[in-house]
Amino acid sequence: MTGQETNGTGAGAGAGRKASLPKRFYKDVAVKDEGGEAVLLLDGKPVRTPGKAPLALPTRAAAEALAEEWRAQGDRIDPETMPLTRFANSAIDGVRGREQAVAADIVRHAGSDLLSYRPEGPQGLVAAQAKHWDPVLAWAERALDAPLRLVAGIVHVEQPAPSLDAIARRLEAFDTFGLAALHVMTQLTGSALLPLAVALGQLTPDEAWAAAHVDEDFQIAQWGEDAEAAGRRAHRKRDFDAAVRMLALLNTSSMSWMAGTSPAMTS
């Protein structure tokens, strides 16, 4: 990390890793409204992304959340403790200007959505998938006008083009940061429908995360949990939570789960 850019990560572990992290070079953290965006300032100077773009957020609430990550840093700056900042960097540098391509990739995932592929057994897994996945598929058909075909096994089956077009139309309502959040969540869950269900207030984040891990949790129940796999899952969950929180900071109108309520699976 150089100047006020936010790229770079520490190497090694423990004290060695901490020593490799960049030193904190600022005292004051503030947010300034500018040109319809909220800009993050360190000692009065704008923060920039690794791609040299201003670190500007579409809402003040989102910018204030990033500011809290920067205020919380000690004598060293640890990007691993700044998931919202890392997310914002990725949205600005990787999604802005590429919104159509990112939306198309989400639709591509819908074409092979996790929820569509079912095994013939064991029965316990089949039942668990039906419990978590069937209501989401029913909601997608009813609320999104996007019915998806169920597939026995793992051989790819083309989904109905009108359904994929309907999902694409829903994505048009999301801005750069919203698409970035949905894309991250889609990659982490293997499903385009689960992130949309969260964004549209039909599932809580925890419900979506559990649905995405039905297969893994079934295996854990049978054979126990591997510590290394658990660590990887926790890391993915942190990125998932950052994307979810950004969605909420962009627009809380449909985010009833932020208030601790579980939305009904309705249109």
Tab-separated table of N, CA and C in Angstrom, residues 14 21 28 49 56 93 109 168 195 221 224 227 236-237:
chain	number	residue	atom	x	y	z
A	14	GLY	N	1.103	-14.194	12.348
A	14	GLY	CA	1.433	-13.654	13.654
A	14	GLY	C	2.181	-12.352	13.578
A	21	LEU	N	2.673	-5.417	7.444
A	21	LEU	CA	1.564	-4.549	7.065
A	21	LEU	C	2.011	-3.094	7.034
A	28	ASP	N	-6.997	11.589	11.005
A	28	ASP	CA	-8.426	11.870	10.932
A	28	ASP	C	-9.082	11.170	9.739
A	49	THR	N	-8.636	4.197	-4.776
A	49	THR	CA	-8.616	2.738	-4.910
A	49	THR	C	-7.275	2.305	-5.487
A	56	ALA	N	-15.315	6.684	-3.637
A	56	ALA	CA	-16.573	7.399	-3.441
A	56	ALA	C	-17.724	6.407	-3.445
A	93	ASP	N	-13.215	-0.475	-9.184
A	93	ASP	CA	-12.179	-0.820	-10.168
A	93	ASP	C	-12.583	-1.953	-11.109
A	109	HIS	N	-24.767	-17.637	-14.502
A	109	HIS	CA	-24.845	-18.517	-13.336
A	109	HIS	C	-26.268	-19.038	-13.135
A	168	ALA	N	-32.519	-11.160	-16.024
A	168	ALA	CA	-31.717	-10.055	-16.540
A	168	ALA	C	-32.445	-8.723	-16.369
A	195	PRO	N	-28.954	-14.842	-3.986
A	195	PRO	CA	-28.664	-13.424	-3.756
A	195	PRO	C	-29.837	-12.509	-4.105
A	221	ALA	N	-22.500	-33.552	8.648
A	221	ALA	CA	-23.307	-34.345	9.579
A	221	ALA	C	-22.958	-35.827	9.504
A	224	GLY	N	-18.281	-35.471	9.838
A	224	GLY	CA	-17.578	-34.523	10.679
A	224	GLY	C	-17.002	-33.368	9.863
A	227	ALA	N	-11.198	-28.967	9.721
A	227	ALA	CA	-10.826	-27.641	10.235
A	227	ALA	C	-10.402	-26.700	9.111
A	236	ARG	N	-15.069	-17.164	3.294
A	236	ARG	CA	-16.084	-16.864	2.287
A	236	ARG	C	-17.284	-16.165	2.922
A	237	LYS	N	-17.630	-16.580	4.127
A	237	LYS	CA	-18.774	-15.963	4.811
A	237	LYS	C	-18.498	-14.500	5.109
